[in-house]
Coordinates of C-alpha atoms and ligand atoms in Angstrom, one line a residue:
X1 CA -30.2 6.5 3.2
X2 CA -27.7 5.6 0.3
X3 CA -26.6 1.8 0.6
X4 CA -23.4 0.9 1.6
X5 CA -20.3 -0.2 -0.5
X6 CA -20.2 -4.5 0.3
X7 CA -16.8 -4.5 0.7
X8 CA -17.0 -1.6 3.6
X9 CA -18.7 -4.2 5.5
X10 CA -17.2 -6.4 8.3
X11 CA -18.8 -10.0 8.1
X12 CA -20.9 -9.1 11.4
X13 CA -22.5 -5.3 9.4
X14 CA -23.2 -7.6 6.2
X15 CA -24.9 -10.4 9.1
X16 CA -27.0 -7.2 10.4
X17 CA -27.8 -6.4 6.8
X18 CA -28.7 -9.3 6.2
X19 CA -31.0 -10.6 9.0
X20 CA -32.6 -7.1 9.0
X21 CA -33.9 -7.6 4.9
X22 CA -35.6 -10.8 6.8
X23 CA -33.1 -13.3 5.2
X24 CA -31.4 -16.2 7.4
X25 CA -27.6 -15.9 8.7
X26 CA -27.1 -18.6 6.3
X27 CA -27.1 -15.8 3.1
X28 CA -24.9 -13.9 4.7
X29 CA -22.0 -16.3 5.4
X30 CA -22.8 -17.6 1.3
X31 CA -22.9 -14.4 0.3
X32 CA -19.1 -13.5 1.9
X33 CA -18.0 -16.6 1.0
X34 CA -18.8 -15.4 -2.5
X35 CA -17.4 -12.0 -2.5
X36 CA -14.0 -13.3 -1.0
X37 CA -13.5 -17.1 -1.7
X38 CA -15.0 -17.2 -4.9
X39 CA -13.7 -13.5 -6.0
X40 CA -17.6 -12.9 -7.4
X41 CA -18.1 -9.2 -8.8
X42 CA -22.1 -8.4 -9.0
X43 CA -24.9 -9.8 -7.6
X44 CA -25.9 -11.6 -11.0
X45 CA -22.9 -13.9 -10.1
X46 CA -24.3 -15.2 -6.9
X47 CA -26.0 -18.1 -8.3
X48 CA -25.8 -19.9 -5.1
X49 CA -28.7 -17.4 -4.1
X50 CA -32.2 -17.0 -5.5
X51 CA -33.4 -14.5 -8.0
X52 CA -35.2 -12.3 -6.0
X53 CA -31.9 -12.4 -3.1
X54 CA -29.8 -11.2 -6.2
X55 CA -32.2 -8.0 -6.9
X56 CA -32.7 -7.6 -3.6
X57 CA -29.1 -7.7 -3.0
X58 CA -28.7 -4.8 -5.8
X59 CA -30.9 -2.8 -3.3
X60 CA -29.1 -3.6 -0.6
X61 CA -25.3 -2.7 -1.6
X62 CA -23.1 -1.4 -3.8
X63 CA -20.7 -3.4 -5.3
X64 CA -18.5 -1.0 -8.0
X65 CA -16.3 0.6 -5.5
X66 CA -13.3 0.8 -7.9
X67 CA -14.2 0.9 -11.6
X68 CA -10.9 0.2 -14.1
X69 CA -11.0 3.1 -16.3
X70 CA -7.8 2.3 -18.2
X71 CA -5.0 0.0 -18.0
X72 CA -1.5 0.4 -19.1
X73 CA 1.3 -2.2 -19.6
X74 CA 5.1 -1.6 -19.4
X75 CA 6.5 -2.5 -22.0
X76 CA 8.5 -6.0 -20.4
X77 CA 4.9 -7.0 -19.5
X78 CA 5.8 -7.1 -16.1
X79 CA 4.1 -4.6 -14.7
X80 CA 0.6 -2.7 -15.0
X81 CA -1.3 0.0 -13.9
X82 CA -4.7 0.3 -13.4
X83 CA -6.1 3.8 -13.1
X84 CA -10.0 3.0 -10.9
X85 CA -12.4 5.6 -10.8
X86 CA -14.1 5.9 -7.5
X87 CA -18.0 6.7 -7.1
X88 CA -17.6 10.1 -6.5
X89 CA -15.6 10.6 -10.0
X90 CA -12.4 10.9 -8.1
X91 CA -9.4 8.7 -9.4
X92 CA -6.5 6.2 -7.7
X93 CA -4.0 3.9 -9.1
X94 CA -3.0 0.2 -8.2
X95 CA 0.1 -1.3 -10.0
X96 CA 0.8 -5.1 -9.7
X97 CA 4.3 -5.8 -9.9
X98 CA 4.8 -9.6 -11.5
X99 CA 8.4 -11.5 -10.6
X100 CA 9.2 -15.3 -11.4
X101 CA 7.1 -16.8 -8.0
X102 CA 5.8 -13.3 -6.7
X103 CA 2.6 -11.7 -7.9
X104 CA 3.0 -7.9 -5.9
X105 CA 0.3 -5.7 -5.3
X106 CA 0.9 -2.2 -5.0
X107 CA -2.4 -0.5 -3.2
X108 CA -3.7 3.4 -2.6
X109 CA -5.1 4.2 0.7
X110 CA -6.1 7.9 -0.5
X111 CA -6.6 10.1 -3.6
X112 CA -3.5 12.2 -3.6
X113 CA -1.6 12.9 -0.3
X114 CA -1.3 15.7 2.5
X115 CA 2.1 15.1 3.4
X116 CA 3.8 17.0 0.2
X117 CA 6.9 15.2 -0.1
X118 CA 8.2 17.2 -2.9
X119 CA 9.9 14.3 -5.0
X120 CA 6.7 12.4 -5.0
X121 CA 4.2 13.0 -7.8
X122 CA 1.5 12.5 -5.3
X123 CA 2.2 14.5 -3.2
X124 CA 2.7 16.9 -5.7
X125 CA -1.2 16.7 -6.3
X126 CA -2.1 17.6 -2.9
X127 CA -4.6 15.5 -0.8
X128 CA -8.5 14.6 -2.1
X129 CA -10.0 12.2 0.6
X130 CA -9.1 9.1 2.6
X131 CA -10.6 6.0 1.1
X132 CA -12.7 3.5 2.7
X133 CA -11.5 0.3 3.7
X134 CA -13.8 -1.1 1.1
X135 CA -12.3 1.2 -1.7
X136 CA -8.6 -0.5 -0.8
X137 CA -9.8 -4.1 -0.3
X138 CA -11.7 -3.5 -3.8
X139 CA -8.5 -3.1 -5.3
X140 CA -6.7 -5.8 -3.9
X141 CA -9.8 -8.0 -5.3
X142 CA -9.9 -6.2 -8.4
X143 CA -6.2 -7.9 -9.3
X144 CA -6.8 -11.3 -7.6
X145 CA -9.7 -11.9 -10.0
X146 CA -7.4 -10.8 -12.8
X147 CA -4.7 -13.4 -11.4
X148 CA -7.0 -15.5 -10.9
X149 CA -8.1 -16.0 -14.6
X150 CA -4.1 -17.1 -15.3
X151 CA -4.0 -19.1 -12.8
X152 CA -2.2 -17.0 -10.5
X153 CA -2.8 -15.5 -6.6
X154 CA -1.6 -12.2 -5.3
X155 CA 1.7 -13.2 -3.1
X156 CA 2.5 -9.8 -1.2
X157 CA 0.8 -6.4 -0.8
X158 CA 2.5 -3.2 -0.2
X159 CA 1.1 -0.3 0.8
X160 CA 2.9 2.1 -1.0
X161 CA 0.6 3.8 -3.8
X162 CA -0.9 6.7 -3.4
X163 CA -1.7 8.3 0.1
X164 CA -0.2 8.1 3.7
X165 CA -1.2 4.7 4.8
X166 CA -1.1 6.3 8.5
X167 CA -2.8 9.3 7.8
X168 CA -5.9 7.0 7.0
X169 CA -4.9 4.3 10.1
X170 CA -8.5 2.8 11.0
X171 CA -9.5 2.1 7.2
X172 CA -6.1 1.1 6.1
X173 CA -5.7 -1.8 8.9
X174 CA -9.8 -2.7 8.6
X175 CA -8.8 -3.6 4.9
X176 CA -5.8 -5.7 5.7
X177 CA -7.9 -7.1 9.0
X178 CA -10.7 -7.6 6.3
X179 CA -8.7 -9.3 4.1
X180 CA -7.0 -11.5 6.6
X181 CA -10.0 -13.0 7.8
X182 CA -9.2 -16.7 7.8
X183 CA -13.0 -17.5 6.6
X184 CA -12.7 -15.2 3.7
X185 CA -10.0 -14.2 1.5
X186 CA -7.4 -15.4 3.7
X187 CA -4.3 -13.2 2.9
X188 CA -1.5 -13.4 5.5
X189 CA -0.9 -10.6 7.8
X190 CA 2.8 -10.8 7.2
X191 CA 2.3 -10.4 3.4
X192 CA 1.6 -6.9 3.7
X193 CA 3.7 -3.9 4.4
X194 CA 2.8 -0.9 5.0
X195 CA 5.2 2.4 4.3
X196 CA 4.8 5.6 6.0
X197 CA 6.4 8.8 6.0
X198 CA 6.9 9.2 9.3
X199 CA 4.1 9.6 11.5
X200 CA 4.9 9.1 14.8
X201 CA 2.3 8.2 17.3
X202 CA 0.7 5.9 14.4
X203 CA 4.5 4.1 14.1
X204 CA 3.8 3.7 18.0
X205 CA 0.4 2.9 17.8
X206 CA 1.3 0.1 15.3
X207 CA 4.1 -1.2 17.1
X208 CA 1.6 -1.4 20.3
X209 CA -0.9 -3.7 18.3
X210 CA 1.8 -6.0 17.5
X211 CA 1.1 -7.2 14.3
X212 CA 2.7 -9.5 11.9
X213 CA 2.0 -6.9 9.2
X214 CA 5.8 -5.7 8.0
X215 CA 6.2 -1.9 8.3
X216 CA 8.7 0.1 6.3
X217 CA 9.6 3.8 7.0
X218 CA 10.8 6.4 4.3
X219 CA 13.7 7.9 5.5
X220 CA 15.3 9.3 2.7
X221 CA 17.8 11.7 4.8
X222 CA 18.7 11.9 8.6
X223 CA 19.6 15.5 8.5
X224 CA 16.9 17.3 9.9
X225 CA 17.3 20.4 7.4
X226 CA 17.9 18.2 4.6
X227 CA 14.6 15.9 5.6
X228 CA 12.4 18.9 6.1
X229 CA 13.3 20.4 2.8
X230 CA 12.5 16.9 1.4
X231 CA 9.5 16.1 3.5
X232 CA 7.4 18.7 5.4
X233 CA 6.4 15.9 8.0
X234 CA 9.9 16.5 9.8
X235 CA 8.9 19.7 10.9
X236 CA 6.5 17.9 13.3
X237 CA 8.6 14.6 13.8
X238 CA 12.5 15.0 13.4
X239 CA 14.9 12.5 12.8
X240 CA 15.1 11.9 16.3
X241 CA 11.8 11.3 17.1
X242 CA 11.7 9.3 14.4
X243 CA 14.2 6.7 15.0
X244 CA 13.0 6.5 18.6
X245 CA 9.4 5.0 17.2
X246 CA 11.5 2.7 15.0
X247 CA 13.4 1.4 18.0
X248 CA 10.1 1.4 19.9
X249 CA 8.4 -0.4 16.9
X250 CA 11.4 -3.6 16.6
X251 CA 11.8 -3.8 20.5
X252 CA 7.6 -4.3 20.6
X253 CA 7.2 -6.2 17.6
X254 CA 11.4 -8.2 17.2
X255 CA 10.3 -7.4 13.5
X256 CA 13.0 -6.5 11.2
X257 CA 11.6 -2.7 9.7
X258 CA 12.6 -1.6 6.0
X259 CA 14.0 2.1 5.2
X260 CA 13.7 3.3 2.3
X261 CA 16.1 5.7 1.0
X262 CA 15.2 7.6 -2.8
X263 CA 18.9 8.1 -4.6
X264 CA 19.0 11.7 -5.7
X265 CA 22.3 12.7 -7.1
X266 CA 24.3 14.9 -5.3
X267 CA 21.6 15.4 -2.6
X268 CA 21.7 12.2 -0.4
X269 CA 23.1 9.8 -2.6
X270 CA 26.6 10.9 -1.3
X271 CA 29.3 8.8 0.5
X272 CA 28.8 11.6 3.5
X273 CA 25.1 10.6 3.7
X274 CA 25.8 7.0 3.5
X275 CA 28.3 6.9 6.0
X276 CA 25.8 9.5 8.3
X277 CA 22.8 6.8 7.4
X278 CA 24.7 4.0 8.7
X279 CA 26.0 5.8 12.1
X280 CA 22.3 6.0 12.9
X281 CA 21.2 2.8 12.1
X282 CA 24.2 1.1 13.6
X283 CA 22.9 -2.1 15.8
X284 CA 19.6 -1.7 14.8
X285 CA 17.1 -4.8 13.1
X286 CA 16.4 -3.3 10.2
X287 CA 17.6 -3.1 6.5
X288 CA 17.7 -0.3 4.1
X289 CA 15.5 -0.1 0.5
X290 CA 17.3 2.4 -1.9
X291 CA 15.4 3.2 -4.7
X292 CA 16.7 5.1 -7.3
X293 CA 14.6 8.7 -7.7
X294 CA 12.0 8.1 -10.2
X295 CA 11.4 11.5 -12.4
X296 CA 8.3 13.5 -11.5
X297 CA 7.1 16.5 -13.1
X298 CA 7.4 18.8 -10.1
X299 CA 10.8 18.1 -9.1
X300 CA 13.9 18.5 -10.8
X301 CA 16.0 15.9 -8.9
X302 CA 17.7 14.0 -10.7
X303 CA 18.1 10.1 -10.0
X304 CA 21.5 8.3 -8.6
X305 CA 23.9 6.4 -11.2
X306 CA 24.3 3.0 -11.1
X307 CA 28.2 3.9 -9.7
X308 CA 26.8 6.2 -7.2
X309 CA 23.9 4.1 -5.9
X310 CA 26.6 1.0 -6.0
X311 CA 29.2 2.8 -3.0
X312 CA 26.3 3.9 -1.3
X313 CA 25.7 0.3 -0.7
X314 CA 29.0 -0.4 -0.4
X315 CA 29.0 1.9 2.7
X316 CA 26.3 0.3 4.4
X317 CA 27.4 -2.9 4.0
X318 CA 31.0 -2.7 4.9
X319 CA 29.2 -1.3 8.5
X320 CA 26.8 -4.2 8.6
X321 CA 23.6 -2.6 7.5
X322 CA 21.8 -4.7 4.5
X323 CA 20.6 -2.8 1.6
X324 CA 19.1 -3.7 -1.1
X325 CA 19.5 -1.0 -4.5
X326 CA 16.3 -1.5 -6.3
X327 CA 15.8 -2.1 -9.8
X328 CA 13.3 0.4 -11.2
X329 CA 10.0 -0.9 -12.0
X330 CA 7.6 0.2 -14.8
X331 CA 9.1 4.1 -15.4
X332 CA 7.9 3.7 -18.5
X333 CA 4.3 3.6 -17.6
X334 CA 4.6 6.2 -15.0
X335 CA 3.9 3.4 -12.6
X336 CA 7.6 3.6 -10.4
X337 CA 7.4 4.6 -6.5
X338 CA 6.3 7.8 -6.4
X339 CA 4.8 8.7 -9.6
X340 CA 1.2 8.5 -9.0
X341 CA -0.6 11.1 -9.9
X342 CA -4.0 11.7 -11.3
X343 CA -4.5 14.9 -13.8
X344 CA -1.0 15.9 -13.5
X345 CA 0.1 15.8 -17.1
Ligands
LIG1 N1 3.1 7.5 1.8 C1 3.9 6.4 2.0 C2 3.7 5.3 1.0 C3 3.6 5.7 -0.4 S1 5.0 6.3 -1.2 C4 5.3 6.8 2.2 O1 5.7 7.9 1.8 O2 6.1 6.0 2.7 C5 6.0 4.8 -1.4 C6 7.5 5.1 -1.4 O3 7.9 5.8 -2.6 C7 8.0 5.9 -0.3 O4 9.2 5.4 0.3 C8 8.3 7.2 -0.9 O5 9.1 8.0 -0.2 C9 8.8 6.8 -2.2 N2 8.9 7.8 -3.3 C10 8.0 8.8 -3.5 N3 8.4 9.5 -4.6 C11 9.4 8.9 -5.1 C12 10.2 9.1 -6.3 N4 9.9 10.1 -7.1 N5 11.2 8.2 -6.6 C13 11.4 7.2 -5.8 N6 10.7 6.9 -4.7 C14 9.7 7.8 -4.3
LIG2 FE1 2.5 11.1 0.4 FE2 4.2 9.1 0.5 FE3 4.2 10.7 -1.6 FE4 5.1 11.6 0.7 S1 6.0 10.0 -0.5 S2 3.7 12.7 -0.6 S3 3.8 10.5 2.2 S4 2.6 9.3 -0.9

């Protein structure tokens, strides 16, 4: 049997492990303590344990679950990109985002993506595997050491890399439970979000387990043609059925949700669409992310204009809807919503 990966491992499997190499429950609460409070990497930093624990540690886990193969830096500074080999070869991306007081985290939950969006570069690559919830925590870990050597903390994690967050459900929330664990690393619940496409019964499932996690949807058009043609996923969960699980998910929850709405010019960047978004959202706790199209290879969309994107907030405000136009993050490192892609170039 191959060992496991240290960070797949809930406090109670690393106890078992543990206990079962004939070591006290003692090592097993140092040795977390280690991995998540002290941010430790390999079992050669673990000098609160013997020798022979380290080695036999070595035989007992694997700790390299995401190995930084190359970083690149916009060119503010601002933002970075790490692209992490996995240990089957395959590759993901993680981007921190770095603001005056917030230190955000942008994480993958697969390589590549099944849902085929057509706008999004990911998608564009087609879907690999799901990761493990010890290849996403290993990325959140991977940046807080970095931060850590500055001085600095991760502030907020999205969930927005690469992958379908819902489409890998149990692995996705065992990382954020994982990292939430009071005696470990200790991240809030409601510093995360989490962005789907548009699953459905996950969106339902979520709202059910009422957690403080934030959850945004990507809406990007509430025409059904024009959503299908965007996003295959509507073909199974229309508009309609959508917005019912967002209702659903703020009458469960009384969380505020986040859409978020890609500006393409001349497709749904349009006062029609903006006045059509904001009949459908009307009355509802929510608040609307619109994020100007970031270019990918395999779609010739172009992005909104500043003027454009600027009435189509204009619309949703005057009918009471919040939304925010987003300022485009780290395009010039391939590292903007959406633009994720491994071998693609
Ligand atoms: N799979 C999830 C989360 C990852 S994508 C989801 O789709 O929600 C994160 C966000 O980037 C989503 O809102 C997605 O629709 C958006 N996005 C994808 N491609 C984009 C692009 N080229 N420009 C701008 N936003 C894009
Ligand atoms: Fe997947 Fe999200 Fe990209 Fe759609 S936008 S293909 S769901 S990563």
């Amino acid at each position: 049997m191959t060992s496991p990966l240290i960070y797949d491992l809930t406090f109670d499997d690393l106890m078992a492990l543990v206990t079962e190499a004939g070591e006290s429950d003692y090592r097993a609460r140092q040795i977390w303590d280690g991995l998540y409070k002290n941010l430790w990497q390999n079992p050669d930093d673990f000098t609160n344990l013997s020798k022979t624990l380290r080695s036999k540690l070595v035989e007992l886990a694997k700790f390299d679950a995401v190995t930084p193969i190359q970083k690149l830096d916009s060119a503010d500074r601002r933002t970075r990109k790490t692209l992490f080999k996995l240990q089957d070869d395959l590759s993901i991306e993680a981007v921190l985002m770095r603001y005056d007081r917030r230190q955000t985290l942008c994480i993958s939950t697969q390589a590549g993506c099944a849902m085929g969006c057509v706008f999004c570069a990911t998608g564009q690559m087609g879907f690999k595997r799901h990761l493990t919830s010890g290849e996403i925590v290993a990325q959140v870990l991977y940046y807080a050491r970095l931060l850590s050597q500055e001085g600095y903390q991760v502030t907020n994690v999205v969930v927005m890399g690469m992958g379908e967050p819902f489409h890998n459900y149990a692995n996705t929330l065992s990382a954020i439970d994982m990292l939430n664990d009071p005696e470990g690393y200790n991240f809030g619940a409601r510093r995360f979000t989490i962005s789907t496409s548009g699953l459905v019964p996950a969106i339902r499932r979520f709202a059910d387990e009422r957690r403080q996690v934030n959850l945004a949807v990507s809406l990007h058009a509430v025409d059904d043609d024009l959503r299908s043609s965007m996003m295959p996923i509507n073909k199974k969960y229309n508009v309609e059925e959508l917005l019912d699980a967002c209702h659903y998910y703020i009458d469960r929850t009384g969380r505020r949700l986040t859409f978020e709405w890609a500006l393409i010019n001349g497709v749904n960047d349009t006062p029609e669409q903006a006045r059509k978004l904001a009949q459908k959202l009307k009355g509802m706790l929510c608040h609307v992310n619109a994020i100007p199209l970031n270019p990918t290879n395999g779609y010739s969309g172009k992005s909104t204009t500043h003027e454009r994107a600027v009435a189509f907030k204009g619309t949703l405000d005057q009918a009471g809807i919040p939304c925010t136009v987003r300022i485009r993050r780290g395009i010039d490192i391939q590292a903007g919503c959406g633009q994720l892609a491994i071998g693609e170039d």
